[in-house]
Short mmCIF file of C-alpha atoms and ligand atoms in Angstrom, two decimals:
data_model
loop_
_atom_site.label_atom_id
_atom_site.label_comp_id
_atom_site.label_asym_id
_atom_site.label_seq_id
_atom_site.Cartn_x
_atom_site.Cartn_y
_atom_site.Cartn_z
CA MET A 281 6.94 -19.93 12.00
CA THR A 282 7.75 -16.29 12.79
CA ILE A 283 6.81 -13.61 10.27
CA LEU A 284 8.32 -10.16 10.58
CA VAL A 285 5.98 -7.55 9.14
CA THR A 286 7.40 -4.06 8.65
CA GLY A 287 5.00 -1.10 8.38
CA GLY A 288 2.23 -3.16 9.99
CA ALA A 289 0.61 -0.12 11.60
CA GLY A 290 -0.23 1.30 8.16
CA PHE A 291 -3.09 0.56 5.80
CA ILE A 292 -2.12 -2.65 4.00
CA GLY A 293 0.25 -3.94 6.69
CA SER A 294 -2.47 -3.91 9.37
CA ASN A 295 -4.94 -5.64 7.05
CA PHE A 296 -2.21 -8.21 6.31
CA ILE A 297 -1.61 -8.92 10.01
CA TYR A 298 -5.33 -9.67 10.48
CA TYR A 299 -5.24 -11.82 7.36
CA GLU A 300 -2.36 -13.85 8.82
CA PHE A 301 -4.15 -14.33 12.16
CA GLU A 302 -7.24 -15.56 10.37
CA HIS A 303 -5.52 -17.90 7.92
CA HIS A 304 -2.40 -18.99 9.84
CA PRO A 305 -3.28 -18.71 13.54
CA GLU A 306 -0.35 -21.00 14.42
CA ASP A 307 2.22 -18.45 13.20
CA ARG A 308 3.81 -15.70 15.27
CA VAL A 309 3.71 -12.18 13.83
CA VAL A 310 6.20 -9.51 14.86
CA CYS A 311 5.56 -5.99 13.61
CA ILE A 312 8.17 -3.25 13.35
CA ASP A 313 6.86 0.22 12.58
CA LYS A 314 8.20 3.73 13.10
CA LEU A 315 4.67 5.11 13.59
CA THR A 316 5.03 7.99 11.16
CA TYR A 317 1.96 10.13 10.46
CA ALA A 318 0.64 7.12 8.46
CA GLY A 319 1.23 4.55 11.18
CA ASN A 320 -1.52 4.20 13.74
CA LEU A 321 -1.56 1.83 16.70
CA ALA A 322 -5.35 2.02 16.66
CA ASN A 323 -5.13 -0.14 13.50
CA LEU A 324 -3.58 -2.90 15.61
CA GLU A 325 -5.89 -2.65 18.63
CA GLU A 326 -7.23 -6.19 18.13
CA ALA A 327 -3.84 -7.62 17.15
CA LEU A 328 -2.28 -6.34 20.37
CA LYS A 329 -4.64 -8.65 22.31
CA ASN A 330 -3.22 -11.72 20.53
CA ASP A 331 -0.34 -13.47 22.31
CA HIS A 332 1.12 -14.55 18.95
CA PHE A 333 1.78 -10.87 18.24
CA ARG A 334 4.55 -8.47 19.19
CA PHE A 335 4.83 -4.80 18.26
CA VAL A 336 8.14 -2.93 18.22
CA ARG A 337 8.38 0.77 17.45
CA ALA A 338 11.51 1.32 15.36
CA ASP A 339 12.73 2.79 12.10
CA ILE A 340 13.71 0.26 9.40
CA THR A 341 16.74 2.41 8.57
CA ASP A 342 18.00 2.00 12.17
CA ARG A 343 20.50 -0.81 11.64
CA GLU A 344 21.10 -1.44 15.32
CA ALA A 345 17.40 -1.69 16.19
CA VAL A 346 16.72 -3.91 13.17
CA GLU A 347 19.59 -6.30 13.95
CA ARG A 348 18.59 -6.49 17.61
CA LEU A 349 15.09 -7.51 16.59
CA PHE A 350 16.35 -10.14 14.12
CA GLU A 351 18.66 -11.49 16.84
CA GLU A 352 15.74 -11.78 19.27
CA GLU A 353 13.12 -13.12 16.89
CA LYS A 354 15.05 -15.04 14.20
CA PRO A 355 12.20 -14.50 11.70
CA ASP A 356 11.54 -17.14 9.03
CA ILE A 357 9.90 -14.68 6.67
CA VAL A 358 10.28 -10.90 6.38
CA VAL A 359 7.54 -8.93 4.57
CA ASN A 360 8.43 -5.32 3.92
CA PHE A 361 5.44 -2.97 3.79
CA ALA A 362 7.19 -0.07 5.53
CA ALA A 363 7.42 2.87 3.19
CA GLU A 364 6.57 6.46 2.57
CA SER A 365 3.63 5.79 0.30
CA HIS A 366 1.98 9.01 -0.87
CA VAL A 367 2.94 10.39 -4.30
CA ASP A 368 1.91 13.97 -3.41
CA ARG A 369 4.15 13.96 -0.32
CA SER A 370 7.05 12.65 -2.43
CA VAL A 371 6.78 15.77 -4.55
CA GLU A 372 7.21 17.84 -1.37
CA ASP A 373 10.06 15.86 0.24
CA PRO A 374 11.79 13.30 -2.03
CA GLY A 375 14.70 12.71 0.39
CA LEU A 376 12.53 11.05 3.02
CA PHE A 377 11.22 8.64 0.38
CA LEU A 378 14.72 7.67 -0.71
CA ARG A 379 15.83 7.06 2.88
CA THR A 380 12.95 4.90 4.01
CA ASN A 381 12.07 3.15 0.78
CA ILE A 382 15.58 2.39 -0.49
CA LEU A 383 17.95 2.46 2.49
CA GLY A 384 15.31 0.86 4.73
CA THR A 385 15.03 -2.01 2.24
CA GLN A 386 18.80 -2.40 2.23
CA THR A 387 18.95 -2.51 6.04
CA LEU A 388 16.26 -5.18 6.20
CA MET A 389 17.95 -7.28 3.52
CA ASP A 390 21.36 -7.05 5.23
CA ALA A 391 19.78 -8.35 8.44
CA SER A 392 17.90 -11.01 6.45
CA ARG A 393 21.21 -12.24 5.02
CA LYS A 394 22.95 -12.19 8.38
CA TYR A 395 20.20 -14.16 10.13
CA GLY A 396 19.44 -16.50 7.22
CA VAL A 397 15.75 -15.74 6.67
CA LYS A 398 13.99 -18.23 4.41
CA ARG A 399 12.17 -15.56 2.42
CA TYR A 400 12.45 -11.79 2.11
CA HIS A 401 9.31 -10.45 0.47
CA GLN A 402 9.16 -6.92 -0.93
CA VAL A 403 5.76 -5.29 -1.25
CA SER A 404 6.05 -3.16 -4.37
CA THR A 405 3.73 -1.30 -6.68
CA ASP A 406 2.60 -1.16 -10.30
CA GLU A 407 3.77 2.48 -10.26
CA VAL A 408 7.32 1.24 -11.00
CA TYR A 409 6.16 0.65 -14.60
CA GLY A 410 5.20 4.30 -15.09
CA ASP A 411 1.92 4.86 -16.90
CA LEU A 412 0.00 3.71 -19.95
CA PRO A 413 -1.68 6.04 -22.46
CA LEU A 414 -5.44 6.52 -22.09
CA ASP A 415 -6.06 5.73 -25.77
CA ARG A 416 -4.51 2.23 -25.63
CA PRO A 417 -6.88 0.11 -23.50
CA ASP A 418 -5.24 -2.99 -25.02
CA LEU A 419 -1.99 -2.37 -23.07
CA PHE A 420 -1.28 -3.82 -19.60
CA PHE A 421 1.73 -4.04 -17.27
CA THR A 422 3.36 -7.47 -17.22
CA GLU A 423 6.33 -8.47 -15.08
CA THR A 424 8.63 -7.80 -18.04
CA THR A 425 7.37 -4.28 -18.76
CA PRO A 426 10.38 -1.97 -18.38
CA ILE A 427 10.71 0.15 -15.24
CA HIS A 428 9.84 3.73 -16.18
CA THR A 429 9.02 5.85 -13.16
CA SER A 430 7.32 9.25 -12.91
CA SER A 431 7.40 10.41 -9.27
CA PRO A 432 10.01 10.37 -6.51
CA TYR A 433 7.74 7.81 -4.80
CA SER A 434 7.70 5.39 -7.72
CA ALA A 435 11.41 5.95 -8.40
CA SER A 436 12.20 5.04 -4.79
CA LYS A 437 10.07 1.89 -4.98
CA ALA A 438 11.67 0.90 -8.29
CA SER A 439 15.14 1.46 -6.83
CA ALA A 440 14.26 -0.79 -3.91
CA ASP A 441 13.02 -3.49 -6.31
CA LEU A 442 16.30 -3.37 -8.24
CA LEU A 443 18.23 -3.68 -4.99
CA VAL A 444 16.12 -6.70 -3.99
CA LEU A 445 16.91 -8.42 -7.30
CA ALA A 446 20.60 -7.52 -6.90
CA TYR A 447 20.70 -9.10 -3.42
CA ALA A 448 19.15 -12.24 -4.87
CA ARG A 449 21.69 -12.52 -7.66
CA THR A 450 24.81 -11.35 -5.81
CA PHE A 451 24.21 -12.81 -2.35
CA GLY A 452 21.68 -15.54 -3.07
CA LEU A 453 19.10 -13.92 -0.76
CA PRO A 454 15.79 -15.80 -1.20
CA VAL A 455 13.52 -12.97 -2.29
CA SER A 456 10.19 -12.37 -3.94
CA ILE A 457 8.41 -9.20 -5.06
CA THR A 458 4.74 -8.38 -5.61
CA ARG A 459 3.72 -5.33 -7.62
CA CYS A 460 0.14 -4.46 -6.89
CA SER A 461 -2.31 -1.92 -8.26
CA ASN A 462 -4.17 0.64 -6.10
CA ASN A 463 -5.73 -0.82 -2.95
CA TYR A 464 -8.79 0.33 -1.03
CA GLY A 465 -10.56 -0.86 2.11
CA PRO A 466 -10.52 -0.43 5.92
CA TYR A 467 -7.76 1.56 7.67
CA HIS A 468 -6.90 3.50 4.50
CA PHE A 469 -5.35 6.82 5.55
CA PRO A 470 -7.62 9.72 4.47
CA GLU A 471 -5.01 11.48 2.33
CA LYS A 472 -5.55 8.89 -0.44
CA LEU A 473 -8.31 9.26 -3.03
CA ILE A 474 -11.07 6.96 -1.76
CA PRO A 475 -10.94 7.63 2.01
CA LEU A 476 -10.36 11.35 1.36
CA MET A 477 -13.52 11.51 -0.72
CA ILE A 478 -15.57 9.44 1.75
CA THR A 479 -14.59 11.51 4.77
CA ARG A 480 -15.03 14.85 3.01
CA ALA A 481 -18.36 13.88 1.43
CA LEU A 482 -19.66 12.86 4.86
CA ALA A 483 -18.91 16.42 6.03
CA ASP A 484 -20.49 17.89 2.84
CA GLU A 485 -17.11 19.37 1.90
CA SER A 486 -15.85 19.87 -1.66
CA LEU A 487 -14.18 16.87 -3.32
CA PRO A 488 -10.89 17.92 -5.00
CA VAL A 489 -10.47 15.96 -8.25
CA TYR A 490 -7.09 16.55 -9.91
CA GLY A 491 -7.07 17.73 -13.54
CA ASN A 492 -10.09 16.50 -15.49
CA GLY A 493 -10.61 13.33 -13.43
CA GLU A 494 -9.99 11.06 -16.43
CA ASN A 495 -6.83 9.38 -15.02
CA VAL A 496 -7.38 5.66 -14.63
CA ARG A 497 -6.42 3.45 -11.68
CA ASP A 498 -6.86 -0.34 -11.35
CA TRP A 499 -8.51 -0.87 -7.94
CA LEU A 500 -8.14 -3.96 -5.75
CA TYR A 501 -9.81 -4.65 -2.40
CA VAL A 502 -7.04 -4.80 0.21
CA GLU A 503 -7.87 -8.31 1.42
CA ASP A 504 -7.26 -9.67 -2.08
CA HIS A 505 -3.82 -8.05 -2.05
CA CYS A 506 -3.09 -9.62 1.36
CA ALA A 507 -4.07 -13.05 0.01
CA ALA A 508 -1.69 -12.58 -2.93
CA ILE A 509 1.24 -11.59 -0.70
CA ASP A 510 0.57 -14.51 1.63
CA LEU A 511 0.56 -16.90 -1.32
CA VAL A 512 3.72 -15.52 -2.93
CA MET A 513 5.79 -15.37 0.28
CA ARG A 514 4.91 -18.99 1.13
CA LYS A 515 4.63 -20.63 -2.29
CA GLY A 516 5.94 -18.22 -4.92
CA ARG A 517 9.15 -19.02 -6.72
CA GLU A 518 12.33 -17.53 -5.29
CA GLY A 519 13.70 -14.52 -7.18
CA GLU A 520 10.40 -13.89 -8.97
CA ILE A 521 8.20 -10.86 -9.44
CA TYR A 522 4.40 -11.26 -9.44
CA ASN A 523 1.99 -8.56 -10.62
CA VAL A 524 -1.23 -8.32 -8.59
CA GLY A 525 -4.43 -6.72 -9.86
CA GLY A 526 -8.03 -7.54 -10.63
CA HIS A 527 -8.76 -5.95 -14.03
CA ASN A 528 -10.80 -3.30 -12.31
CA GLU A 529 -10.07 -0.01 -14.04
CA ARG A 530 -11.97 3.14 -13.20
CA THR A 531 -11.42 6.82 -13.93
CA ASN A 532 -11.03 8.93 -10.81
CA LEU A 533 -14.29 10.64 -11.64
CA GLN A 534 -16.09 7.28 -11.75
CA VAL A 535 -14.63 6.39 -8.35
CA VAL A 536 -15.69 9.68 -6.79
CA LYS A 537 -19.20 9.35 -8.23
CA THR A 538 -19.45 5.82 -6.79
CA VAL A 539 -18.56 7.20 -3.35
CA LEU A 540 -21.19 9.93 -3.67
CA LYS A 541 -23.85 7.44 -4.75
CA GLU A 542 -23.05 5.09 -1.84
CA LEU A 543 -23.38 8.00 0.59
CA GLY A 544 -26.40 9.60 -1.07
CA LYS A 545 -24.51 12.88 -1.57
CA PRO A 546 -24.79 15.24 -4.59
CA GLU A 547 -22.27 15.35 -7.46
CA SER A 548 -22.17 19.12 -7.00
CA LEU A 549 -19.57 18.49 -4.26
CA ILE A 550 -17.04 17.62 -6.98
CA THR A 551 -14.48 20.40 -7.60
CA PHE A 552 -11.80 20.18 -10.26
CA VAL A 553 -8.43 21.40 -8.96
CA ARG A 554 -4.94 21.89 -10.38
CA ASP A 555 -3.39 18.64 -11.54
CA ARG A 556 -0.62 16.71 -9.75
CA PRO A 557 2.77 17.37 -11.42
CA GLY A 558 3.88 14.35 -13.48
CA HIS A 559 0.44 12.74 -12.95
CA ASP A 560 0.40 9.17 -14.30
CA GLN A 561 -2.43 8.63 -16.77
CA ARG A 562 -3.36 5.00 -16.49
CA TYR A 563 -2.29 1.94 -14.52
CA ALA A 564 -3.49 -1.51 -15.55
CA ILE A 565 -2.12 -4.84 -14.35
CA ASP A 566 -1.96 -8.14 -16.20
CA PRO A 567 -2.19 -10.70 -13.36
CA THR A 568 -1.83 -13.81 -15.56
CA LYS A 569 1.38 -15.03 -13.91
CA ILE A 570 0.12 -15.12 -10.31
CA HIS A 571 -3.13 -16.68 -11.49
CA GLU A 572 -1.51 -19.43 -13.57
CA GLU A 573 1.34 -20.24 -11.17
CA LEU A 574 -0.37 -19.85 -7.82
CA GLY A 575 -4.10 -19.91 -8.59
CA TRP A 576 -4.69 -16.41 -7.19
CA LEU A 577 -7.83 -14.56 -8.21
CA PRO A 578 -9.51 -11.58 -6.55
CA THR A 579 -12.66 -12.47 -4.60
CA THR A 580 -14.21 -9.03 -3.97
CA ASP A 581 -15.62 -7.09 -6.92
CA PHE A 582 -15.51 -3.28 -6.95
CA ASP A 583 -19.17 -2.67 -6.06
CA THR A 584 -19.04 -5.05 -3.10
CA GLY A 585 -15.64 -3.71 -2.00
CA MET A 586 -16.82 -0.12 -2.15
CA ARG A 587 -19.97 -0.93 -0.17
CA LYS A 588 -17.86 -2.66 2.50
CA THR A 589 -15.37 0.21 2.56
CA VAL A 590 -18.00 2.95 2.88
CA ALA A 591 -19.73 0.90 5.62
CA TRP A 592 -16.39 0.62 7.48
CA TYR A 593 -15.88 4.40 7.42
CA LEU A 594 -19.45 4.92 8.64
CA ASP A 595 -18.93 2.41 11.47
CA ASN A 596 -15.50 3.72 12.47
CA ARG A 597 -15.94 7.48 12.56
CA LYS A 598 -13.75 7.91 15.61
CA TRP A 599 -10.82 6.27 13.78
CA TRP A 600 -10.76 8.87 11.01
CA GLN A 601 -12.08 11.81 13.01
CA ASP A 602 -9.08 11.44 15.35
CA ILE A 603 -6.77 11.58 12.31
CA LEU A 604 -8.56 14.56 10.79
CA ALA A 605 -8.39 16.46 14.08
CA GLY A 606 -4.56 16.30 14.28
CA GLU A 607 -1.63 17.28 12.06
CA TYR A 608 -3.76 16.31 9.05
CA GLN A 609 -5.42 19.75 9.12
CA ASN A 610 -2.10 21.42 8.32
CA TYR A 611 -1.44 18.85 5.60
CA TYR A 612 -4.77 19.49 3.91
CA GLN A 613 -4.36 23.24 4.17
CA HIS A 614 -0.83 23.07 2.74
CA MET A 615 -1.65 20.75 -0.16
CA TYR A 616 -5.08 21.98 -1.21
CA SER A 617 -5.56 25.62 -0.19
CA ASN A 618 -4.10 27.19 -3.35
CA ARG A 619 -5.07 24.50 -5.78
P1 LIG B 801 0.91 3.44 4.57
O1 LIG B 801 1.52 4.75 4.30
O2 LIG B 801 -0.52 3.36 4.99
O3 LIG B 801 1.75 2.68 5.72
C1 LIG B 801 3.15 2.71 5.77
C2 LIG B 801 3.57 2.23 7.15
O4 LIG B 801 5.00 2.20 7.18
C3 LIG B 801 3.13 3.15 8.30
O5 LIG B 801 2.63 2.37 9.38
C4 LIG B 801 4.41 3.88 8.70
O6 LIG B 801 4.44 4.24 10.06
C5 LIG B 801 5.44 2.83 8.37
N1 LIG B 801 6.76 3.41 8.12
C6 LIG B 801 7.08 4.47 7.29
N2 LIG B 801 8.37 4.73 7.34
C7 LIG B 801 8.93 3.82 8.19
C8 LIG B 801 10.24 3.59 8.63
N3 LIG B 801 11.27 4.34 8.22
N4 LIG B 801 10.46 2.58 9.51
C9 LIG B 801 9.43 1.82 9.94
N5 LIG B 801 8.16 2.00 9.56
C10 LIG B 801 7.90 2.99 8.69
O7 LIG B 801 1.17 2.57 3.28
P2 LIG B 801 0.30 1.41 2.61
O8 LIG B 801 -0.67 2.01 1.67
O9 LIG B 801 -0.17 0.47 3.65
O10 LIG B 801 1.42 0.70 1.71
C11 LIG B 801 2.20 -0.36 2.23
C12 LIG B 801 3.17 -0.83 1.17
O11 LIG B 801 2.46 -1.28 0.02
C13 LIG B 801 4.12 0.27 0.69
O12 LIG B 801 5.40 -0.30 0.51
C14 LIG B 801 3.53 0.70 -0.65
O13 LIG B 801 4.55 1.16 -1.52
C15 LIG B 801 2.93 -0.60 -1.14
N6 LIG B 801 1.77 -0.48 -2.05
C16 LIG B 801 0.70 0.29 -1.67
C17 LIG B 801 -0.41 0.36 -2.52
C18 LIG B 801 -1.63 1.16 -2.13
O14 LIG B 801 -2.57 1.26 -2.94
N7 LIG B 801 -1.71 1.72 -0.93
C19 LIG B 801 -0.42 -0.35 -3.72
C20 LIG B 801 0.70 -1.14 -4.06
C21 LIG B 801 1.78 -1.19 -3.20
P1 LIG B 802 -3.81 8.29 -4.74
O1 LIG B 802 -4.87 7.74 -3.83
O2 LIG B 802 -2.91 9.34 -4.21
O3 LIG B 802 -2.99 7.05 -5.30
P2 LIG B 802 -1.88 6.99 -6.49
O4 LIG B 802 -1.44 8.34 -6.83
O5 LIG B 802 -0.78 6.21 -5.83
O6 LIG B 802 -2.52 6.27 -7.62
O7 LIG B 802 -4.52 8.90 -6.02
C1 LIG B 802 -5.33 8.08 -6.85
C2 LIG B 802 -5.77 8.94 -8.02
O8 LIG B 802 -6.63 9.96 -7.54
C3 LIG B 802 -4.63 9.66 -8.71
O9 LIG B 802 -4.87 9.66 -10.11
C4 LIG B 802 -4.67 11.06 -8.16
C5 LIG B 802 -6.15 11.27 -7.87
N1 LIG B 802 -6.46 12.15 -6.71
C6 LIG B 802 -7.35 13.22 -6.88
O10 LIG B 802 -7.89 13.44 -7.97
N2 LIG B 802 -7.63 14.01 -5.80
C7 LIG B 802 -7.06 13.80 -4.59
O11 LIG B 802 -7.32 14.61 -3.65
C8 LIG B 802 -6.16 12.70 -4.43
C9 LIG B 802 -5.51 12.44 -3.10
C10 LIG B 802 -5.91 11.89 -5.52
#
């Protein structure tokens, strides 16, 4: 079987490629990635040694390049990770998010129709449901929670989800969607909360917590997300949405304090900065459907996952120091200097 993975040079996509090699070594994996600031071939260093793997640098909105690749590879399954993924960047440049996240999805689905793929899987997010109030811990997102987005990022992901469902109903495209909560683990780009805090704490730099730090996210170790996607794309029901999350809610402040404790650094590094506009309060997933239908359960608890993640950043300093030494400096300066 040939699996086409888009965005495989990013955080979750690269973890997913390694998951596939480990659990389905007989399959061929083809990765298409534009290598934006978030895409990094260093993430695929080991994969590139595997002769069941092919990497193609291309933009998923480039119809000609996408069709050429489908013609050459005739993929059985397409898994779409490729996206602009950072909420803060979507506040700066919404247009880029609409192009990649919506039109890119359309391009991939048109090619999937033309070449008769057996499954088109869309990697989506719990952010399409908007947020939950902090004073209602009894509420969770289910697959039938209405779409109610807050940021250009989440609106673009929700639009793509609607398009996926429309292609299923109108054209009979065999699709599935997973909507996962916040991931963490190896290869996480250091603009996101956990790797940003790890890398800055290691340099004894201030840790910028937005607002009062009481916003809640539902954290899942990336490998558990990969296992869920693998299960849904192979065994999930066609046309269905599956929420993915491990009932692992933490305030941002709790997360940052966990990082500091793991690294033996003082809480005095924490600095409260101006809040993100439109900042979602709480995300919390109800994963009953994927558990009951497909038997999925997370296997890595938060303490273990955080220990593994911090250890990975300690063991792979060159990986993130190379990132921090480049364009990232301008990004950090631009986003945080007047906060
Ligand atoms: P990421 O930003 O680390 O990686 C995105 C990858 O897509 C990069 O390799 C980038 O080069 C590539 N890409 C971007 N635009 C492209 C284009 N036009 N053509 C081809 N490739 C392009 O993102 P991530 O955190 O790995 O997220 C992957 C997917 O999972 C996204 O669709 C995201 O919405 C979704 N998701 C992420 C999380 C999370 O916590 N990170 C949670 C739920 C869902
Ligand atoms: P992030 O990693 O950007 O993921 P998302 O916005 O998709 O949930 O942010 C996670 C939480 O951490 C979010 O509530 C915003 C907060 N945050 C900070 O407090 N400081 C930071 O520097 C960043 C990047 C995020």
